[in-house]
Amino acid sequence: MKKLIYLFIGLLMLLSICPNSNGTEINNEISKEGSITVLCSPDLYNLTNRWVEEYGKLNQNLKIKVLKIGHNSVDNAYSSDFNVGLVSESSLYLLEKPTNLSLIVGRDILVPIMNTNNPLKIEIFTHGISSGKLAGFFKSQGDHNWGSLLNIESNLPIHYYKSDNDEISSTVEEFLKMNGIAIEGINVANNQEVIASVQKDIYSIAFCRVTDVIDPMNNGMLENITLLPIDRNGNGKMDSFEQIFDDLNTFSRGVWIGKHAKELISNIYAVSNESIDNGKEKEFIKWMLTDGQQFLSSNGYSDLILSERLSKLDVLYNDQIIPNAIENLNYGRQKVGLFILIIVTIIGLIVGSTFYFKRQKSTEKPTLISKPIGYFDAKSINVPNGLFFDKTHTWVYMEMDGVLRIGINDFITRITGNLTGIKMKNPGEEIRKGDTIITLMQNGKQLNIKSPVSGIISQQNEKLITNAAIINECPYSEGWIYVIEPTNWFREIQFLFMAEKFKKWLISEFTRLKDFLSQTQNMPLVLQEGGELKEAVLADHRPEVWEDFQSNFIDTAL
């Protein structure tokens, strides 16, 4: 029963970030007065008008004027009287004058797709398709078959479907570096016909907007449609950092942290050339990042994942997480719609979780390569975007279904050196923020790491039990430690850092580390000229030193 309650809470969090297909009117506590002039690039005119219309319904005393600016005169518009600009990436680079504010509020994302029932699906996901291979395929005059594309023995044909959408065609040609060579394929009437053709033809591929292949009923992929995996480095295999094409949740996070081909992404920016305080302009941009996200998909654009929205709000409010801004991520659904979405989501979670857990049972282990010991400083610590960080030197990532995936950051593993074992808690155990969540071990010496959040452990990374050094090699991917159902997330998130703020905090933490090491007996402080510390600095020291590090460094950070 307890688990069911936590699952229900997670579902409510999930629903708070899902688009509202009914466009239900949202309650707003403060009705704004005055006027705003919004500048937009031509390709964003429809989206801008929709946002202005919806925001105007909530603020009927606020007058909003929209100016559409041509690509060749965007910068000139900055001499006119306007408050907020909505500019696509193709127009942003034309702005010669610096902007006081530039925030991503949405994206136009193209993806390659294939039929789910392709008989070579396993080979395709093993090798991936590089842009170079695909370009060579289109440039060749011979038979177009999967064998030549994958470097395998196969004569199965490839059917490439396309429409007369010039915007998609030009983006694909840029991605493939076709240098003006038109891409030949099977022409159909429009984008909808492209997708319908791929659904029917098991040998087909195509490019389309990712929003066009999302099923509005379950926010998953349309029937018989699968994302075609891109081998970005062209080495003929899908490396771990390229594996973002299994599902939409993984793909969306991959887009944010830069794992999707940049040529296939066009960001939408909210910009301003004047300083905005806590007035109507900032409130409008905040609305774009919260309630306004639901209107992106109907205009063909992709919304931002929850973590990225919070990151942008963090910047908008000068590195402060505003609790009511977080609460505004809930779109205020009607009761009937909420009930239906909960039922649909429960079914999707059961099916999705079954697939996910089966995949996690794989016994395949990454090959760990012994690296020579080097030096490190605060700037060399890997701090990827898209995660929350805690003073316990742990990271947190919220999955689409509301559960939290947590792990150890790069800082601790650079100090300990390769781990030889761990002690983990079991699924079903309840933990509170600040409790010991995992014990890291190295040849009998150990450190206790505290939990950044409260919740119930729903899954542990079983691979770590037999191969703890995965945490050293892949702390932010294969080295995750638990999946947790949170019990106090909306309060505890306020104590976590986003990436940029955590990097600043690490500078003081690195200074504190050097102070600790310099005061420890029989422990010479080995520094490079630039102030870098020797990696694995604790590795060769006795358990007493590890105990001092636990009590005088790890525990005092809380």
Short mmCIF file of C-alpha atoms in Angstrom, two decimals, residues 1 34 58 192 206 208 276 309 351 372 380 500 526:
data_model
loop_
_atom_site.label_atom_id
_atom_site.label_comp_id
_atom_site.label_asym_id
_atom_site.label_seq_id
_atom_site.Cartn_x
_atom_site.Cartn_y
_atom_site.Cartn_z
CA MET A 1 0.00 0.00 0.00
CA GLY A 34 0.68 47.72 -18.51
CA LEU A 58 -4.62 35.17 -17.72
CA GLN A 192 2.12 13.08 -42.17
CA ALA A 206 13.00 9.21 -43.02
CA CYS A 208 10.92 14.35 -39.32
CA ILE A 276 14.46 43.02 -16.52
CA ARG A 309 13.24 24.20 -17.02
CA VAL A 351 4.86 -1.81 -19.42
CA PRO A 372 47.87 6.34 -15.22
CA SER A 380 38.86 19.41 -14.18
CA GLU A 500 27.07 25.97 -12.93
CA VAL A 526 51.65 16.73 -3.77
#
